[in-house]
Amino acid sequence: MDETTTDQPKTTITNASGEELHDIEVVSHGNPAPSSSETLTDRAHGESELMPQRYDQMAKAASAGLMAHKDVETAIVEISGESQELVFHLTCTLVADIDPSAVMELITHGVIPNVERMLGESFASRDLQFGFAPSTSAVR
């Protein structure tokens, strides 16, 4: 028997003169109990399918954040692997003629730990590749 309820709490908003402005339907965005046709394993399977998309979104955000740094020419971040075996891949081109230590420290002590914290998982390994953009003096 399906016990789906359609009664949703509503809130009525009135102005100072007591006129009703409109109804607002209260919607819960929590994780409701599974329906009679949905099992907990079905829901877990659906959430696991979202993880690659979540990894992709986090990688894009990390790339965009690094690209905003004044010493970074390009940054491509990829997150691959299964949960508990995630790999953080970075291919980064730095501006020519700079000391790379500040950017490398930012990545190892800032970007990577923040991504791990937001994902709720630690990376099993890190594949970091750095290069330098051609110097403007070398272009002449």
PDB file of N, CA, C and O in Angstrom, residues 69 71 99-107:
ATOM      1  N   HIS A  69      45.143  32.673 -10.307  1.00  0.00           N
ATOM      2  CA  HIS A  69      46.410  33.067  -9.677  1.00  0.00           C
ATOM      3  C   HIS A  69      47.291  33.770 -10.699  1.00  0.00           C
ATOM      4  O   HIS A  69      47.411  33.331 -11.845  1.00  0.00           O
ATOM      5  N   ASP A  71      50.418  33.899 -11.172  1.00  0.00           N
ATOM      6  CA  ASP A  71      51.588  33.171 -11.662  1.00  0.00           C
ATOM      7  C   ASP A  71      51.235  31.903 -12.443  1.00  0.00           C
ATOM      8  O   ASP A  71      52.126  31.157 -12.836  1.00  0.00           O
ATOM      9  N   ASP A  99      59.432  32.310  -9.299  1.00  0.00           N
ATOM     10  CA  ASP A  99      59.787  31.249  -8.359  1.00  0.00           C
ATOM     11  C   ASP A  99      58.525  30.404  -8.151  1.00  0.00           C
ATOM     12  O   ASP A  99      57.515  30.918  -7.654  1.00  0.00           O
ATOM     13  N   PRO A 100      58.540  29.130  -8.532  1.00  0.00           N
ATOM     14  CA  PRO A 100      57.323  28.307  -8.463  1.00  0.00           C
ATOM     15  C   PRO A 100      56.949  27.828  -7.066  1.00  0.00           C
ATOM     16  O   PRO A 100      55.867  27.287  -6.876  1.00  0.00           O
ATOM     17  N   SER A 101      57.784  28.058  -6.074  1.00  0.00           N
ATOM     18  CA  SER A 101      57.543  27.468  -4.749  1.00  0.00           C
ATOM     19  C   SER A 101      56.235  27.956  -4.117  1.00  0.00           C
ATOM     20  O   SER A 101      55.544  27.167  -3.464  1.00  0.00           O
ATOM     21  N   ALA A 102      55.861  29.215  -4.303  1.00  0.00           N
ATOM     22  CA  ALA A 102      54.620  29.714  -3.697  1.00  0.00           C
ATOM     23  C   ALA A 102      53.400  29.035  -4.302  1.00  0.00           C
ATOM     24  O   ALA A 102      52.460  28.655  -3.591  1.00  0.00           O
ATOM     25  N   VAL A 103      53.400  28.854  -5.623  1.00  0.00           N
ATOM     26  CA  VAL A 103      52.274  28.191  -6.284  1.00  0.00           C
ATOM     27  C   VAL A 103      52.216  26.720  -5.878  1.00  0.00           C
ATOM     28  O   VAL A 103      51.141  26.183  -5.587  1.00  0.00           O
ATOM     29  N   MET A 104      53.356  26.058  -5.824  1.00  0.00           N
ATOM     30  CA  MET A 104      53.390  24.650  -5.428  1.00  0.00           C
ATOM     31  C   MET A 104      52.904  24.472  -3.990  1.00  0.00           C
ATOM     32  O   MET A 104      52.172  23.521  -3.694  1.00  0.00           O
ATOM     33  N   GLU A 105      53.288  25.384  -3.121  1.00  0.00           N
ATOM     34  CA  GLU A 105      52.832  25.322  -1.728  1.00  0.00           C
ATOM     35  C   GLU A 105      51.326  25.551  -1.646  1.00  0.00           C
ATOM     36  O   GLU A 105      50.625  24.860  -0.895  1.00  0.00           O
ATOM     37  N   LEU A 106      50.818  26.504  -2.420  1.00  0.00           N
ATOM     38  CA  LEU A 106      49.382  26.758  -2.457  1.00  0.00           C
ATOM     39  C   LEU A 106      48.620  25.501  -2.876  1.00  0.00           C
ATOM     40  O   LEU A 106      47.594  25.150  -2.289  1.00  0.00           O
ATOM     41  N   ILE A 107      49.128  24.820  -3.856  1.00  0.00           N
ATOM     42  CA  ILE A 107      48.462  23.609  -4.362  1.00  0.00           C
ATOM     43  C   ILE A 107      48.513  22.484  -3.331  1.00  0.00           C
ATOM     44  O   ILE A 107      47.493  21.874  -3.005  1.00  0.00           O
TER      45      ILE A 107
END
